[in-house]
Amino acid sequence: MDIENMRAFVSVAELRSISAAAIKLNHLQSNMTAKIKKIETYYNQELFIRNSKGVKLTKQGEKLYHQFKKILLIWEETENKMKKHDEKLRIGTMISVGGTQFSSALNKLYNTYPDLSVTLKTGSTEYIENQVLLGQIDVAYTIGSLNNKKIRYKKVGVEEMVIIGPNIDQYRTFDDYVRQKNILVLSDKCLYMTLLHNICVSLDIEQGDIIEVGDPETLVQFALMGMGISLVSKRIANRYNINHYLEVPSHYRYTDFYLISRLNYEFTPIEKQFIELNNSLSDTFKGIEV
């Protein structure tokens, strides 16, 4: 049993596909299959159920998956300490995601590395991508992308979008509610503004004025006061206990969520730990792999 076999097992489990895991780890599919078979032989257990869509963990496979995740996390910590990598983390995210999503992971890292140096930048998707390209940060999470060829995008999930504002009830239709309403946005470069604009153009809905607001909490307060409406992720609505929101038409409802870095950038052990910890501690980052 070695680290590479454990990585293979974890990748197959998370991607639910041997072929997808082989591509991710740059292995031949036959080699990946052999690794999984070796682990199943070692434990004399069936760890995956094969089906037409891919593979699914058995109950014993679930147990092993969680154990391997712990081992890989400790391995990255060991690599960092023994190879004496700089204890620094330079990360970024959109304002709407916010640093609070990282707090649990950072707290654990600080317990392991008391001298850890953390740089955190927040802003629009455009700003965060530019900070990555300029080398001001190394790892970031964004909603949507600018498809820059110098950036590596790893899709890690989707965000469900909703409209928040005053007097939303079950009888409201999207077109009638949104028409001619003022739009609250975090900045003029906010991706949500672009998304809502594209929806309105596609559905031939006339928009009101654009009002820029500095932070998510103020945006939510202004929306509920009746100053305008805003397109936000359902996660944000839930964070602020907003129970009445308007669903976006199904064709426009979801947008991709990415982990990004510079093209060909190699994650440090601490960065890998950070990503793995986010994966295990926060619902926002479920499914992220390194």
PDB file of C-alpha atoms in Angstrom:
ATOM      1  CA  MET A   1       0.000   0.000   0.000  1.00  0.00           C
ATOM      2  CA  ASP A   2       1.547   3.336  -1.025  1.00  0.00           C
ATOM      3  CA  ILE A   3       0.553   6.993  -1.299  1.00  0.00           C
ATOM      4  CA  GLU A   4       0.032   6.900  -5.072  1.00  0.00           C
ATOM      5  CA  ASN A   5      -2.395   3.979  -4.777  1.00  0.00           C
ATOM      6  CA  MET A   6      -4.261   5.890  -2.072  1.00  0.00           C
ATOM      7  CA  ARG A   7      -4.450   8.964  -4.328  1.00  0.00           C
ATOM      8  CA  ALA A   8      -5.794   6.788  -7.129  1.00  0.00           C
ATOM      9  CA  PHE A   9      -8.473   5.293  -4.875  1.00  0.00           C
ATOM     10  CA  VAL A  10      -9.554   8.711  -3.566  1.00  0.00           C
ATOM     11  CA  SER A  11      -9.716  10.195  -7.067  1.00  0.00           C
ATOM     12  CA  VAL A  12     -11.835   7.338  -8.387  1.00  0.00           C
ATOM     13  CA  ALA A  13     -14.128   7.626  -5.354  1.00  0.00           C
ATOM     14  CA  GLU A  14     -14.605  11.390  -5.761  1.00  0.00           C
ATOM     15  CA  LEU A  15     -14.953  11.409  -9.536  1.00  0.00           C
ATOM     16  CA  ARG A  16     -16.993   8.177  -9.534  1.00  0.00           C
ATOM     17  CA  SER A  17     -15.132   7.184 -12.659  1.00  0.00           C
ATOM     18  CA  ILE A  18     -11.951   5.211 -13.289  1.00  0.00           C
ATOM     19  CA  SER A  19     -11.416   6.841 -16.674  1.00  0.00           C
ATOM     20  CA  ALA A  20     -11.877  10.370 -15.312  1.00  0.00           C
ATOM     21  CA  ALA A  21      -9.475   9.635 -12.447  1.00  0.00           C
ATOM     22  CA  ALA A  22      -6.934   8.248 -14.924  1.00  0.00           C
ATOM     23  CA  ILE A  23      -7.071  11.490 -16.924  1.00  0.00           C
ATOM     24  CA  LYS A  24      -6.766  13.602 -13.759  1.00  0.00           C
ATOM     25  CA  LEU A  25      -3.698  11.711 -12.511  1.00  0.00           C
ATOM     26  CA  ASN A  26      -2.209  11.256 -15.990  1.00  0.00           C
ATOM     27  CA  HIS A  27      -2.351   7.439 -15.826  1.00  0.00           C
ATOM     28  CA  LEU A  28      -3.452   4.843 -18.307  1.00  0.00           C
ATOM     29  CA  GLN A  29      -6.933   3.579 -17.495  1.00  0.00           C
ATOM     30  CA  SER A  30      -5.564   0.027 -17.304  1.00  0.00           C
ATOM     31  CA  ASN A  31      -3.017   1.140 -14.689  1.00  0.00           C
ATOM     32  CA  MET A  32      -5.734   2.866 -12.675  1.00  0.00           C
ATOM     33  CA  THR A  33      -7.893  -0.257 -12.795  1.00  0.00           C
ATOM     34  CA  ALA A  34      -4.919  -2.315 -11.630  1.00  0.00           C
ATOM     35  CA  LYS A  35      -4.347   0.009  -8.666  1.00  0.00           C
ATOM     36  CA  ILE A  36      -7.965  -0.307  -7.556  1.00  0.00           C
ATOM     37  CA  LYS A  37      -7.848  -4.079  -7.987  1.00  0.00           C
ATOM     38  CA  LYS A  38      -4.667  -4.228  -5.927  1.00  0.00           C
ATOM     39  CA  ILE A  39      -6.324  -2.358  -3.042  1.00  0.00           C
ATOM     40  CA  GLU A  40      -9.427  -4.566  -3.179  1.00  0.00           C
ATOM     41  CA  THR A  41      -7.207  -7.665  -3.172  1.00  0.00           C
ATOM     42  CA  TYR A  42      -5.168  -6.320  -0.274  1.00  0.00           C
ATOM     43  CA  TYR A  43      -8.265  -5.839   1.893  1.00  0.00           C
ATOM     44  CA  ASN A  44     -10.132  -8.789   0.361  1.00  0.00           C
ATOM     45  CA  GLN A  45     -13.175  -6.516   0.000  1.00  0.00           C
ATOM     46  CA  GLU A  46     -15.288  -5.194  -2.836  1.00  0.00           C
ATOM     47  CA  LEU A  47     -14.775  -1.444  -2.516  1.00  0.00           C
ATOM     48  CA  PHE A  48     -16.570  -0.208  -5.636  1.00  0.00           C
ATOM     49  CA  ILE A  49     -19.800  -1.154  -7.343  1.00  0.00           C
ATOM     50  CA  ARG A  50     -19.449  -0.895 -11.113  1.00  0.00           C
ATOM     51  CA  ASN A  51     -22.393   0.398 -13.170  1.00  0.00           C
ATOM     52  CA  SER A  52     -23.079   1.921 -16.577  1.00  0.00           C
ATOM     53  CA  LYS A  53     -22.432   5.453 -15.288  1.00  0.00           C
ATOM     54  CA  GLY A  54     -19.132   4.649 -13.567  1.00  0.00           C
ATOM     55  CA  VAL A  55     -18.429   3.409 -10.049  1.00  0.00           C
ATOM     56  CA  LYS A  56     -19.852   3.912  -6.575  1.00  0.00           C
ATOM     57  CA  LEU A  57     -18.307   3.160  -3.190  1.00  0.00           C
ATOM     58  CA  THR A  58     -19.561   0.222  -1.158  1.00  0.00           C
ATOM     59  CA  LYS A  59     -20.035   0.671   2.599  1.00  0.00           C
ATOM     60  CA  GLN A  60     -16.543  -0.712   3.191  1.00  0.00           C
ATOM     61  CA  GLY A  61     -15.267   1.520   0.405  1.00  0.00           C
ATOM     62  CA  GLU A  62     -16.738   4.563   2.181  1.00  0.00           C
ATOM     63  CA  LYS A  63     -14.840   3.635   5.360  1.00  0.00           C
ATOM     64  CA  LEU A  64     -11.590   3.254   3.452  1.00  0.00           C
ATOM     65  CA  TYR A  65     -12.132   6.512   1.565  1.00  0.00           C
ATOM     66  CA  HIS A  66     -12.376   8.521   4.795  1.00  0.00           C
ATOM     67  CA  GLN A  67      -9.280   6.797   6.208  1.00  0.00           C
ATOM     68  CA  PHE A  68      -7.263   7.437   3.060  1.00  0.00           C
ATOM     69  CA  LYS A  69      -8.299  11.118   3.096  1.00  0.00           C
ATOM     70  CA  LYS A  70      -6.919  11.442   6.633  1.00  0.00           C
ATOM     71  CA  ILE A  71      -3.696   9.691   5.652  1.00  0.00           C
ATOM     72  CA  LEU A  72      -3.191  11.924   2.586  1.00  0.00           C
ATOM     73  CA  LEU A  73      -3.719  15.033   4.694  1.00  0.00           C
ATOM     74  CA  ILE A  74      -1.094  13.873   7.196  1.00  0.00           C
ATOM     75  CA  TRP A  75       1.223  12.988   4.298  1.00  0.00           C
ATOM     76  CA  GLU A  76       1.043  16.529   2.883  1.00  0.00           C
ATOM     77  CA  GLU A  77       1.736  17.920   6.354  1.00  0.00           C
ATOM     78  CA  THR A  78       4.751  15.621   6.681  1.00  0.00           C
ATOM     79  CA  GLU A  79       6.060  16.618   3.242  1.00  0.00           C
ATOM     80  CA  ASN A  80       5.806  20.280   4.145  1.00  0.00           C
ATOM     81  CA  LYS A  81       7.589  19.919   7.477  1.00  0.00           C
ATOM     82  CA  MET A  82      10.381  17.659   6.254  1.00  0.00           C
ATOM     83  CA  LYS A  83      11.071  19.494   2.984  1.00  0.00           C
ATOM     84  CA  LYS A  84      10.868  22.850   4.766  1.00  0.00           C
ATOM     85  CA  HIS A  85       8.561  24.606   2.349  1.00  0.00           C
ATOM     86  CA  ASP A  86       7.738  28.209   3.182  1.00  0.00           C
ATOM     87  CA  GLU A  87       4.833  28.318   5.607  1.00  0.00           C
ATOM     88  CA  LYS A  88       2.743  30.696   3.554  1.00  0.00           C
ATOM     89  CA  LEU A  89      -0.637  30.672   1.896  1.00  0.00           C
ATOM     90  CA  ARG A  90      -1.723  33.267  -0.673  1.00  0.00           C
ATOM     91  CA  ILE A  91      -5.376  32.811  -1.539  1.00  0.00           C
ATOM     92  CA  GLY A  92      -8.261  34.720  -3.034  1.00  0.00           C
ATOM     93  CA  THR A  93     -11.995  34.529  -3.534  1.00  0.00           C
ATOM     94  CA  MET A  94     -14.931  36.603  -4.673  1.00  0.00           C
ATOM     95  CA  ILE A  95     -16.476  39.058  -2.239  1.00  0.00           C
ATOM     96  CA  SER A  96     -19.715  37.082  -2.324  1.00  0.00           C
ATOM     97  CA  VAL A  97     -17.906  33.923  -1.176  1.00  0.00           C
ATOM     98  CA  GLY A  98     -15.916  35.759   1.492  1.00  0.00           C
ATOM     99  CA  GLY A  99     -13.141  34.728   3.841  1.00  0.00           C
ATOM    100  CA  THR A 100     -15.570  33.245   6.354  1.00  0.00           C
ATOM    101  CA  GLN A 101     -15.763  30.162   4.131  1.00  0.00           C
ATOM    102  CA  PHE A 102     -12.062  29.559   4.863  1.00  0.00           C
ATOM    103  CA  SER A 103     -12.122  30.115   8.622  1.00  0.00           C
ATOM    104  CA  SER A 104     -12.376  26.468   9.719  1.00  0.00           C
ATOM    105  CA  ALA A 105      -9.608  25.317   7.383  1.00  0.00           C
ATOM    106  CA  LEU A 106      -7.338  28.223   8.340  1.00  0.00           C
ATOM    107  CA  ASN A 107      -7.915  27.586  12.035  1.00  0.00           C
ATOM    108  CA  LYS A 108      -6.705  23.999  11.653  1.00  0.00           C
ATOM    109  CA  LEU A 109      -3.690  25.101   9.610  1.00  0.00           C
ATOM    110  CA  TYR A 110      -2.722  27.684  12.244  1.00  0.00           C
ATOM    111  CA  ASN A 111      -2.824  24.955  14.891  1.00  0.00           C
ATOM    112  CA  THR A 112      -0.368  22.941  12.800  1.00  0.00           C
ATOM    113  CA  TYR A 113       1.747  25.877  11.600  1.00  0.00           C
ATOM    114  CA  PRO A 114       1.706  28.668  14.240  1.00  0.00           C
ATOM    115  CA  ASP A 115       3.956  30.837  12.040  1.00  0.00           C
ATOM    116  CA  LEU A 116       1.804  30.453   8.931  1.00  0.00           C
ATOM    117  CA  SER A 117       1.669  33.605   6.810  1.00  0.00           C
ATOM    118  CA  VAL A 118      -1.687  34.108   5.062  1.00  0.00           C
ATOM    119  CA  THR A 119      -2.527  36.590   2.312  1.00  0.00           C
ATOM    120  CA  LEU A 120      -6.243  36.812   1.474  1.00  0.00           C
ATOM    121  CA  LYS A 121      -7.634  38.939  -1.336  1.00  0.00           C
ATOM    122  CA  THR A 122     -11.302  39.345  -2.244  1.00  0.00           C
ATOM    123  CA  GLY A 123     -12.910  41.001  -5.233  1.00  0.00           C
ATOM    124  CA  SER A 124     -14.649  40.398  -8.522  1.00  0.00           C
ATOM    125  CA  THR A 125     -13.846  37.405 -10.707  1.00  0.00           C
ATOM    126  CA  GLU A 126     -11.836  39.709 -13.002  1.00  0.00           C
ATOM    127  CA  TYR A 127      -9.856  41.140 -10.085  1.00  0.00           C
ATOM    128  CA  ILE A 128      -9.100  37.726  -8.589  1.00  0.00           C
ATOM    129  CA  GLU A 129      -7.966  36.301 -11.935  1.00  0.00           C
ATOM    130  CA  ASN A 130      -5.663  39.298 -12.447  1.00  0.00           C
ATOM    131  CA  GLN A 131      -4.181  38.830  -8.967  1.00  0.00           C
ATOM    132  CA  VAL A 132      -3.434  35.199  -9.826  1.00  0.00           C
ATOM    133  CA  LEU A 133      -1.797  36.162 -13.126  1.00  0.00           C
ATOM    134  CA  LEU A 134       0.284  38.881 -11.443  1.00  0.00           C
ATOM    135  CA  GLY A 135       1.527  36.381  -8.856  1.00  0.00           C
ATOM    136  CA  GLN A 136      -0.010  38.261  -5.937  1.00  0.00           C
ATOM    137  CA  ILE A 137      -1.949  35.134  -4.954  1.00  0.00           C
ATOM    138  CA  ASP A 138      -1.498  31.504  -5.967  1.00  0.00           C
ATOM    139  CA  VAL A 139      -4.823  29.759  -5.366  1.00  0.00           C
ATOM    140  CA  ALA A 140      -8.330  31.161  -5.647  1.00  0.00           C
ATOM    141  CA  TYR A 141     -12.011  30.277  -5.845  1.00  0.00           C
ATOM    142  CA  THR A 142     -14.238  32.056  -8.367  1.00  0.00           C
ATOM    143  CA  ILE A 143     -17.801  31.858  -9.593  1.00  0.00           C
ATOM    144  CA  GLY A 144     -17.681  31.857 -13.363  1.00  0.00           C
ATOM    145  CA  SER A 145     -14.527  32.452 -15.401  1.00  0.00           C
ATOM    146  CA  LEU A 146     -13.006  34.727 -18.024  1.00  0.00           C
ATOM    147  CA  ASN A 147     -11.553  31.707 -19.865  1.00  0.00           C
ATOM    148  CA  ASN A 148      -8.009  33.055 -19.714  1.00  0.00           C
ATOM    149  CA  LYS A 149      -5.564  30.697 -21.430  1.00  0.00           C
ATOM    150  CA  LYS A 150      -2.896  31.440 -18.804  1.00  0.00           C
ATOM    151  CA  ILE A 151      -5.114  30.218 -15.962  1.00  0.00           C
ATOM    152  CA  ARG A 152      -5.915  26.636 -14.984  1.00  0.00           C
ATOM    153  CA  TYR A 153      -9.581  26.207 -14.126  1.00  0.00           C
ATOM    154  CA  LYS A 154     -10.793  23.267 -12.078  1.00  0.00           C
ATOM    155  CA  LYS A 155     -14.564  23.074 -11.941  1.00  0.00           C
ATOM    156  CA  VAL A 156     -15.502  22.106  -8.407  1.00  0.00           C
ATOM    157  CA  GLY A 157     -19.246  22.577  -8.389  1.00  0.00           C
ATOM    158  CA  VAL A 158     -22.106  24.842  -9.337  1.00  0.00           C
ATOM    159  CA  GLU A 159     -23.848  27.747  -7.677  1.00  0.00           C
ATOM    160  CA  GLU A 160     -27.624  28.015  -7.836  1.00  0.00           C
ATOM    161  CA  MET A 161     -28.716  31.596  -8.478  1.00  0.00           C
ATOM    162  CA  VAL A 162     -31.809  33.310  -7.035  1.00  0.00           C
ATOM    163  CA  ILE A 163     -33.285  36.826  -6.987  1.00  0.00           C
ATOM    164  CA  ILE A 164     -33.668  38.568  -3.627  1.00  0.00           C
ATOM    165  CA  GLY A 165     -35.743  41.664  -2.969  1.00  0.00           C
ATOM    166  CA  PRO A 166     -38.908  42.902  -1.222  1.00  0.00           C
ATOM    167  CA  ASN A 167     -42.377  41.368  -1.377  1.00  0.00           C
ATOM    168  CA  ILE A 168     -41.487  38.079  -3.010  1.00  0.00           C
ATOM    169  CA  ASP A 169     -44.190  35.436  -2.760  1.00  0.00           C
ATOM    170  CA  GLN A 170     -45.320  32.317  -4.582  1.00  0.00           C
ATOM    171  CA  TYR A 171     -47.498  34.282  -6.974  1.00  0.00           C
ATOM    172  CA  ARG A 172     -44.662  36.380  -8.418  1.00  0.00           C
ATOM    173  CA  THR A 173     -43.426  35.556 -11.899  1.00  0.00           C
ATOM    174  CA  PHE A 174     -39.818  36.218 -12.810  1.00  0.00           C
ATOM    175  CA  ASP A 175     -40.544  38.553 -15.742  1.00  0.00           C
ATOM    176  CA  ASP A 176     -43.035  40.751 -13.900  1.00  0.00           C
ATOM    177  CA  TYR A 177     -40.978  40.946 -10.722  1.00  0.00           C
ATOM    178  CA  VAL A 178     -37.658  41.828 -12.341  1.00  0.00           C
ATOM    179  CA  ARG A 179     -38.968  44.255 -14.988  1.00  0.00           C
ATOM    180  CA  GLN A 180     -37.729  47.866 -14.507  1.00  0.00           C
ATOM    181  CA  LYS A 181     -36.436  47.125 -11.004  1.00  0.00           C
ATOM    182  CA  ASN A 182     -33.174  48.776  -9.892  1.00  0.00           C
ATOM    183  CA  ILE A 183     -30.298  46.272  -9.744  1.00  0.00           C
ATOM    184  CA  LEU A 184     -28.075  46.079  -6.665  1.00  0.00           C
ATOM    185  CA  VAL A 185     -24.529  44.845  -7.379  1.00  0.00           C
ATOM    186  CA  LEU A 186     -21.274  44.664  -5.450  1.00  0.00           C
ATOM    187  CA  SER A 187     -19.337  46.506  -8.164  1.00  0.00           C
ATOM    188  CA  ASP A 188     -19.516  47.409 -11.844  1.00  0.00           C
ATOM    189  CA  LYS A 189     -17.281  44.384 -12.525  1.00  0.00           C
ATOM    190  CA  CYS A 190     -19.519  41.993 -10.596  1.00  0.00           C
ATOM    191  CA  LEU A 191     -20.130  38.783 -12.497  1.00  0.00           C
ATOM    192  CA  TYR A 192     -23.662  38.595 -11.084  1.00  0.00           C
ATOM    193  CA  MET A 193     -24.505  41.881 -12.792  1.00  0.00           C
ATOM    194  CA  THR A 194     -23.360  40.446 -16.124  1.00  0.00           C
ATOM    195  CA  LEU A 195     -25.338  37.260 -15.556  1.00  0.00           C
ATOM    196  CA  LEU A 196     -28.543  39.128 -14.709  1.00  0.00           C
ATOM    197  CA  HIS A 197     -28.053  41.483 -17.654  1.00  0.00           C
ATOM    198  CA  ASN A 198     -27.689  38.511 -20.006  1.00  0.00           C
ATOM    199  CA  ILE A 199     -30.837  36.920 -18.589  1.00  0.00           C
ATOM    200  CA  CYS A 200     -32.826  40.126 -19.048  1.00  0.00           C
ATOM    201  CA  VAL A 201     -31.573  40.596 -22.615  1.00  0.00           C
ATOM    202  CA  SER A 202     -32.434  36.976 -23.469  1.00  0.00           C
ATOM    203  CA  LEU A 203     -35.942  37.317 -22.020  1.00  0.00           C
ATOM    204  CA  ASP A 204     -36.464  40.876 -23.333  1.00  0.00           C
ATOM    205  CA  ILE A 205     -36.891  42.311 -19.824  1.00  0.00           C
ATOM    206  CA  GLU A 206     -36.235  46.026 -19.313  1.00  0.00           C
ATOM    207  CA  GLN A 207     -33.884  46.726 -16.387  1.00  0.00           C
ATOM    208  CA  GLY A 208     -33.798  49.647 -13.982  1.00  0.00           C
ATOM    209  CA  ASP A 209     -30.733  51.545 -12.757  1.00  0.00           C
ATOM    210  CA  ILE A 210     -27.570  49.885 -11.445  1.00  0.00           C
ATOM    211  CA  ILE A 211     -26.719  50.636  -7.802  1.00  0.00           C
ATOM    212  CA  GLU A 212     -23.249  49.650  -6.578  1.00  0.00           C
ATOM    213  CA  VAL A 213     -22.990  48.411  -2.980  1.00  0.00           C
ATOM    214  CA  GLY A 214     -19.720  47.751  -1.208  1.00  0.00           C
ATOM    215  CA  ASP A 215     -20.298  44.451   0.588  1.00  0.00           C
ATOM    216  CA  PRO A 216     -22.710  41.483   0.608  1.00  0.00           C
ATOM    217  CA  GLU A 217     -24.334  42.290   3.949  1.00  0.00           C
ATOM    218  CA  THR A 218     -25.232  45.827   2.872  1.00  0.00           C
ATOM    219  CA  LEU A 219     -26.467  44.516  -0.483  1.00  0.00           C
ATOM    220  CA  VAL A 220     -28.815  42.099   1.265  1.00  0.00           C
ATOM    221  CA  GLN A 221     -30.093  44.816   3.626  1.00  0.00           C
ATOM    222  CA  PHE A 222     -30.754  47.238   0.760  1.00  0.00           C
ATOM    223  CA  ALA A 223     -32.537  44.535  -1.253  1.00  0.00           C
ATOM    224  CA  LEU A 224     -34.849  43.628   1.626  1.00  0.00           C
ATOM    225  CA  MET A 225     -35.517  47.335   2.315  1.00  0.00           C
ATOM    226  CA  GLY A 226     -36.819  47.723  -1.231  1.00  0.00           C
ATOM    227  CA  MET A 227     -34.004  49.751  -2.823  1.00  0.00           C
ATOM    228  CA  GLY A 228     -33.709  47.208  -5.618  1.00  0.00           C
ATOM    229  CA  ILE A 229     -33.246  43.542  -6.398  1.00  0.00           C
ATOM    230  CA  SER A 230     -30.120  41.450  -6.657  1.00  0.00           C
ATOM    231  CA  LEU A 231     -28.989  38.198  -8.206  1.00  0.00           C
ATOM    232  CA  VAL A 232     -27.142  36.124  -5.595  1.00  0.00           C
ATOM    233  CA  SER A 233     -26.325  32.491  -4.977  1.00  0.00           C
ATOM    234  CA  LYS A 234     -28.802  30.497  -2.920  1.00  0.00           C
ATOM    235  CA  ARG A 235     -25.935  29.898  -0.493  1.00  0.00           C
ATOM    236  CA  ILE A 236     -25.799  33.653   0.210  1.00  0.00           C
ATOM    237  CA  ALA A 237     -29.571  33.782   0.681  1.00  0.00           C
ATOM    238  CA  ASN A 238     -29.356  30.923   3.169  1.00  0.00           C
ATOM    239  CA  ARG A 239     -26.431  32.545   4.976  1.00  0.00           C
ATOM    240  CA  TYR A 240     -28.577  35.613   5.685  1.00  0.00           C
ATOM    241  CA  ASN A 241     -31.675  33.554   6.496  1.00  0.00           C
ATOM    242  CA  ILE A 242     -33.644  34.794   3.501  1.00  0.00           C
ATOM    243  CA  ASN A 243     -36.577  32.430   3.151  1.00  0.00           C
ATOM    244  CA  HIS A 244     -38.415  34.219   0.330  1.00  0.00           C
ATOM    245  CA  TYR A 245     -36.521  34.505  -2.929  1.00  0.00           C
ATOM    246  CA  LEU A 246     -37.382  34.189  -6.589  1.00  0.00           C
ATOM    247  CA  GLU A 247     -36.016  31.269  -8.563  1.00  0.00           C
ATOM    248  CA  VAL A 248     -34.212  32.088 -11.780  1.00  0.00           C
ATOM    249  CA  PRO A 249     -35.544  30.398 -14.967  1.00  0.00           C
ATOM    250  CA  SER A 250     -34.022  26.916 -15.148  1.00  0.00           C
ATOM    251  CA  HIS A 251     -31.911  27.610 -18.241  1.00  0.00           C
ATOM    252  CA  TYR A 252     -30.012  30.379 -16.386  1.00  0.00           C
ATOM    253  CA  ARG A 253     -30.182  29.078 -12.832  1.00  0.00           C
ATOM    254  CA  TYR A 254     -26.728  27.546 -12.389  1.00  0.00           C
ATOM    255  CA  THR A 255     -23.226  28.910 -12.860  1.00  0.00           C
ATOM    256  CA  ASP A 256     -19.932  27.077 -12.445  1.00  0.00           C
ATOM    257  CA  PHE A 257     -17.697  27.333  -9.387  1.00  0.00           C
ATOM    258  CA  TYR A 258     -13.923  27.051  -9.955  1.00  0.00           C
ATOM    259  CA  LEU A 259     -10.637  26.487  -8.173  1.00  0.00           C
ATOM    260  CA  ILE A 260      -8.038  28.434 -10.164  1.00  0.00           C
ATOM    261  CA  SER A 261      -4.272  28.855 -10.312  1.00  0.00           C
ATOM    262  CA  ARG A 262      -1.668  29.882 -12.858  1.00  0.00           C
ATOM    263  CA  LEU A 263      -1.205  27.470 -15.724  1.00  0.00           C
ATOM    264  CA  ASN A 264       1.271  24.709 -14.785  1.00  0.00           C
ATOM    265  CA  TYR A 265       1.478  26.001 -11.188  1.00  0.00           C
ATOM    266  CA  GLU A 266       2.263  23.170  -8.768  1.00  0.00           C
ATOM    267  CA  PHE A 267       0.420  23.292  -5.464  1.00  0.00           C
ATOM    268  CA  THR A 268       2.610  23.301  -2.347  1.00  0.00           C
ATOM    269  CA  PRO A 269       1.873  20.791   0.424  1.00  0.00           C
ATOM    270  CA  ILE A 270       0.284  23.549   2.533  1.00  0.00           C
ATOM    271  CA  GLU A 271      -1.955  24.576  -0.373  1.00  0.00           C
ATOM    272  CA  LYS A 272      -2.974  20.953  -0.849  1.00  0.00           C
ATOM    273  CA  GLN A 273      -3.780  20.725   2.858  1.00  0.00           C
ATOM    274  CA  PHE A 274      -5.809  23.917   2.654  1.00  0.00           C
ATOM    275  CA  ILE A 275      -7.843  22.625  -0.294  1.00  0.00           C
ATOM    276  CA  GLU A 276      -8.385  19.235   1.345  1.00  0.00           C
ATOM    277  CA  LEU A 277      -9.455  20.870   4.609  1.00  0.00           C
ATOM    278  CA  ASN A 278     -11.927  23.107   2.779  1.00  0.00           C
ATOM    279  CA  ASN A 279     -13.204  20.017   1.045  1.00  0.00           C
ATOM    280  CA  SER A 280     -13.878  18.201   4.301  1.00  0.00           C
ATOM    281  CA  LEU A 281     -15.021  21.123   6.473  1.00  0.00           C
ATOM    282  CA  SER A 282     -17.144  23.340   4.234  1.00  0.00           C
ATOM    283  CA  ASP A 283     -20.234  22.518   2.163  1.00  0.00           C
ATOM    284  CA  THR A 284     -19.171  25.222  -0.290  1.00  0.00           C
ATOM    285  CA  PHE A 285     -16.114  23.234  -1.350  1.00  0.00           C
ATOM    286  CA  LYS A 286     -17.447  19.682  -1.345  1.00  0.00           C
ATOM    287  CA  GLY A 287     -15.874  17.679  -4.163  1.00  0.00           C
ATOM    288  CA  ILE A 288     -12.709  19.736  -4.664  1.00  0.00           C
ATOM    289  CA  GLU A 289      -9.708  17.596  -5.501  1.00  0.00           C
ATOM    290  CA  VAL A 290      -5.977  18.237  -5.768  1.00  0.00           C
TER     291      VAL A 290
END
